[in-house]
Amino acid sequence: MSRAQAESVIKNIIREIAQECASKGQAVSETLVAFMVKAVVLDPANEFNVDRTLTKDDVQKLIRLCVDRLMDTRSPALDTVKMQVYFDMNYTTRSDFLDEHRRVLESRLQPVLREITDSRARTREELESLYRKIVSAVLLRSGLGSPTDIAVVREATAALQSVFPQTELGTFMSLTKRDKERQLLELTMIVTGIRLFNKECGKGGEGIDDLPAILNEAVPATTQNVDAEIHAALRGANKYTALVEKIQSGESMEGPSVQLLKEALINSRQHEAFLRVILNDVISCAQQVEMLEQQLAARMEQLQATVQSKTAVPTAQVYPQFIHLSQLWSGFQDEMVLLSVLSNILASLDPFTRGHRELFNDEVLMPFLTGVSIKSDEQRIQETSGHESRVNPNDFRDLDWLFPETTKNFNKLPLQYRGFCAWALAKFDRLLLPANPEIGVLRFKEHFYAFSSKKAAMEFSSNIEGYIQQVAEGAKRSPELIQLLELHTQFATITPYTTGKDQGRMIEKPVTKCDSGTQTDTHILEANIVKSYEWNEWELRRKAIKLANLRTRVTHSMQTDLSNMRRDTAIQVWPPKEQLTQTKGDSYTNVPQPHVFMAGLRGGGMNQSTVMTKMDLTIDVDQT
């Protein structure tokens, strides 16, 4: 089966599960169904083999199991999965929230801006209508008052006329569309700055809300709400933890289902993790508001000093300050938007925790908690603090143990399982106990493990890989743990929605890489280009005249003597062969150099006859 066919089968399975749930009165999203399909396949109890193609019976079994789980309205595990899916679909980073808000705002402003930039006003009435549209666009973009409020419109019109009088519309109309949009944005910021400054001076500010004061009330109130939710989630988690410990220790076999208690505990811990993400963003809002208030006060003082007791102020000095003032106010508006979004997410998380709170209310749990010490996370960590509770690294010379006094940035170590005890997760089958890093952090294969007690650390060290495998097997039975414990690297089929190393921060989704190749045709579609097409009517006229002239012409041909009887010919030659010749070698002989001496050539004078004697003085070669 190809990949495309497999994806089509999976989509059909998801669609069929969603339709069957809807027919039974339970509306579920396809994202939730997809997560549940993965969870059912991962659970070893369901005996699905992911390495082979699913048969028809396997598909029917998968659909039945998924529908049964999705229809279980009293399952804390399902509520946890729903909460994770909701948070993943609705939460994003601060910058993404604001970018999306600005994008939506600009899309709503586009019709108004298009009417202004595309206007071809000529008459006086048309120009006045265009000016009113510019005022409305400035008000809508700035968010300072309603365009239907007469007092707000008058104030905005007066501020705009001081910067952009109606007589400048002719120059505005001559600009390009992009320049018009740029000038409208600049006019909006200047008018916004003027109105804000007038409000500060007590001369205007109609319809402008006091955003700094509103934020100074809303941010602490939201922080208190999130803190209250966190403490409520921790109280429930502490009760569930104490009761599970009591049952698993063998003190009492009576009580609610341990499986349901663990699912409720996981739900509470996941709720707490998401609440801390929201709390971190609210704290960032508070810090941003404080910084903006300081900058706003400084800018107002500077503007007061610039325009004080002056009848006329150069625009080059005051306009940039108005623009900066508008940008600061836009920052307050962004914080209002972000705080509103976070408040909505906070309220939307509550229904996903209501199921286990109703199932295990105080009336149900109190009879079983009699005489049980309910410890908070801080109490558990405090009980295991102290030098005597630490691991002795000398007992494990082949392992790497980290301690606060020996490790730089010890508190920022990325602990595995979100800081829960690795030993308890395996030993007590998915029990979430907070770990105390001061006992000692074990570094194994570039991962850091913390524990709830010295005993837990020592037992985990004796069989590290075995305990890690047990945690992974537990996550297969409770797939909501994959996100909570940040196990997405072990389960590539599950996309993480969890928070990151720093508490309250979202992490980046892992990038799955593989070698792949594609091949495409050079020309997917057949060429359908009409070569004779011509868009220029003058070119068509020229061609028509040319064709008309050709009708009155006669074609002649002639042949010369040189071209007569010519035909194409071809010849073939044999290239010369490469040949070698051999000649005699050079040689030489050595002969004696002749030396002959002629004696008596001068003669004997007048008295004696000349007698010439020839003497051979040649020496043999051997003697030389």
mmCIF file of C-alpha atoms in Angstrom, residues 105-106 192 212 274 317 412 414 445 453 474 543 571 589 624:
data_model
loop_
_atom_site.group_PDB
_atom_site.id
_atom_site.type_symbol
_atom_site.label_atom_id
_atom_site.label_comp_id
_atom_site.label_asym_id
_atom_site.label_seq_id
_atom_site.Cartn_x
_atom_site.Cartn_y
_atom_site.Cartn_z
ATOM 1 C CA LEU A 105 -7.708 43.729 12.206
ATOM 2 C CA GLU A 106 -6.052 44.585 8.895
ATOM 3 C CA THR A 192 -3.684 59.061 17.706
ATOM 4 C CA PRO A 212 -3.034 51.573 31.855
ATOM 5 C CA PHE A 274 -0.936 24.363 31.411
ATOM 6 C CA GLN A 317 10.115 67.958 16.269
ATOM 7 C CA LYS A 412 18.124 24.925 34.921
ATOM 8 C CA PRO A 414 16.305 19.818 31.715
ATOM 9 C CA LYS A 445 23.027 9.214 27.895
ATOM 10 C CA SER A 453 14.147 9.732 47.741
ATOM 11 C CA GLY A 474 3.241 2.758 31.018
ATOM 12 C CA LYS A 543 0.309 41.729 -41.407
ATOM 13 C CA ILE A 571 33.205 11.047 -49.900
ATOM 14 C CA THR A 589 85.742 5.498 -36.064
ATOM 15 C CA THR A 624 97.668 9.118 -28.189
#
